[in-house]
Coordinates of C-alpha atoms in Angstrom, one line a residue:
X1001 CA 18.7 7.4 3.4
X1002 CA 15.2 6.7 2.2
X1003 CA 13.3 4.0 4.1
X1004 CA 9.7 2.8 4.0
X1005 CA 8.9 0.6 7.0
X1006 CA 5.6 -1.4 6.9
X1007 CA 3.9 -2.8 10.0
X1008 CA 0.6 -4.2 11.1
X1009 CA 0.4 -7.4 9.1
X1010 CA -0.7 -10.7 10.7
X1011 CA -3.1 -13.5 10.6
X1012 CA -6.8 -13.0 10.8
X1013 CA -10.0 -15.0 10.0
X1014 CA -12.1 -14.2 7.0
X1015 CA -14.3 -11.2 7.7
X1016 CA -11.8 -9.7 10.0
X1017 CA -9.8 -6.4 9.8
X1018 CA -6.2 -5.3 9.9
X1019 CA -4.6 -1.9 9.6
X1020 CA -1.3 -1.6 7.9
X1021 CA 1.1 1.3 8.5
X1022 CA 4.1 2.5 6.5
X1023 CA 6.5 4.9 8.1
X1024 CA 8.6 7.0 5.7
X1025 CA 12.0 8.4 6.3
X1026 CA 14.6 10.3 4.4
X1027 CA 12.7 12.2 1.7
X1028 CA 10.1 14.9 1.3
X1029 CA 7.0 12.7 2.0
X1030 CA 4.3 15.3 1.3
X1031 CA 5.5 15.8 -2.3
X1032 CA 5.3 12.1 -3.2
X1033 CA 2.4 9.9 -4.2
X1034 CA 2.1 6.7 -2.1
X1035 CA 0.7 3.3 -2.8
X1036 CA 0.0 -0.2 -1.4
X1037 CA 0.8 -3.2 -3.5
X1038 CA 0.6 -6.9 -2.8
X1039 CA 2.2 -10.1 -4.1
X1040 CA 1.7 -13.8 -3.6
X1041 CA 4.3 -16.4 -4.6
X1042 CA 4.4 -17.0 -8.3
X1043 CA 2.3 -14.0 -9.2
X1044 CA 3.1 -10.5 -10.3
X1045 CA 3.0 -7.7 -7.8
X1046 CA -0.3 -5.8 -8.1
X1047 CA -1.4 -2.3 -7.1
X1048 CA -4.1 -2.2 -4.3
X1049 CA -4.5 1.4 -3.5
X1050 CA -2.8 4.7 -4.1
X1051 CA -3.1 8.2 -2.7
X1052 CA -1.9 11.5 -4.2
X1053 CA -0.1 14.2 -2.3
X1054 CA -3.5 16.1 -2.2
X1055 CA -5.1 13.1 -0.5
X1056 CA -7.0 11.8 -3.5
X1057 CA -7.3 8.0 -3.3
X1058 CA -7.6 5.3 -6.0
X1059 CA -8.5 1.7 -5.5
X1060 CA -8.2 -1.6 -7.4
X1061 CA -11.6 -3.1 -8.2
X1062 CA -10.8 -6.2 -6.1
X1063 CA -10.7 -4.3 -2.9
X1064 CA -13.0 -1.3 -3.5
X1065 CA -15.4 -0.8 -0.7
X1066 CA -13.4 -2.9 1.7
X1067 CA -10.0 -1.2 2.0
X1068 CA -9.3 2.5 2.8
X1069 CA -6.0 4.2 2.1
X1070 CA -5.1 7.3 4.2
X1071 CA -2.0 9.2 5.3
X1072 CA -0.8 11.5 8.0
X1073 CA 1.6 14.0 6.5
X1074 CA 2.6 15.3 9.9
X1075 CA 3.8 11.8 10.8
X1076 CA 5.1 10.8 7.3
X1077 CA 2.9 7.7 7.6
X1078 CA 0.7 5.9 5.2
X1079 CA -2.1 3.6 6.3
X1080 CA -4.3 0.9 4.8
X1081 CA -7.4 -0.1 6.7
X1082 CA -8.5 -3.5 5.5
X1083 CA -12.0 -4.7 6.4
X1084 CA -14.1 -7.7 5.4
X1085 CA -10.9 -9.6 4.6
X1086 CA -11.1 -12.6 2.4
X1087 CA -8.7 -15.5 2.0
X1088 CA -7.7 -14.2 -1.5
X1089 CA -6.4 -11.1 0.2
X1090 CA -3.5 -13.2 1.6
X1091 CA -0.3 -11.8 0.4
X1092 CA 2.8 -9.8 1.2
X1093 CA 1.8 -6.2 1.3
X1094 CA 4.3 -3.5 0.2
X1095 CA 4.1 0.3 0.4
X1096 CA 5.7 2.4 -2.3
X1097 CA 6.5 6.0 -3.0
X1098 CA 6.9 7.8 -6.4
X1099 CA 7.4 11.5 -7.3
X1100 CA 5.7 11.3 -10.7
X1101 CA 3.4 8.2 -10.9
X1102 CA 0.2 8.9 -9.1
X1103 CA -3.5 8.0 -9.0
X1104 CA -4.8 5.1 -11.1
X1105 CA -1.5 5.1 -13.0
X1106 CA 0.2 3.7 -9.9
X1107 CA -2.2 0.7 -10.0
X1108 CA -1.8 0.0 -13.7
X1109 CA -0.8 -3.3 -15.2
X1110 CA 2.0 -3.9 -15.9
X1111 CA 3.1 -2.4 -12.7
X1112 CA 5.0 0.9 -13.2
X1113 CA 8.5 1.5 -11.9
X1114 CA 8.3 3.4 -8.6
X1115 CA 11.0 5.3 -6.8
X1116 CA 11.0 3.6 -3.4
X1117 CA 9.7 0.3 -1.9
X1118 CA 9.3 -1.0 1.6
X1119 CA 10.3 -4.5 2.7
X1120 CA 6.8 -5.8 3.0
X1121 CA 4.5 -7.1 5.7
X1122 CA 2.6 -10.4 5.5
X1123 CA -1.1 -10.7 5.7
X1124 CA -2.7 -14.1 6.0
X1125 CA -6.5 -14.6 6.0
X1126 CA -7.9 -18.0 6.9
X1127 CA -11.3 -19.2 6.0

């Protein structure tokens, strides 16, 4: 059974940092492209960052230079290091996995269909 389990969300003041983790179970992690998405109430889910199976990252313009996506294939775990957080980064953050959609295509609008989703972890940034 495929599971993506996010953790690491929380509340932080503007300018602070958080590190999100996504542990993957039940599929061949190293063959899939991974991504982080976020969503606020009443808005569409948007792609934040993606990473290909070879480790190549892609970032949305809104977070470029502040967030870093990485992964540990030995642990089947995806990470998102978030620095210089802003109130507008407040959202539910989801990790996702897809066998075919990779790179900037994973961050496209409209959001592409992806194979697997996690349940989300809340990030709240106060001013």
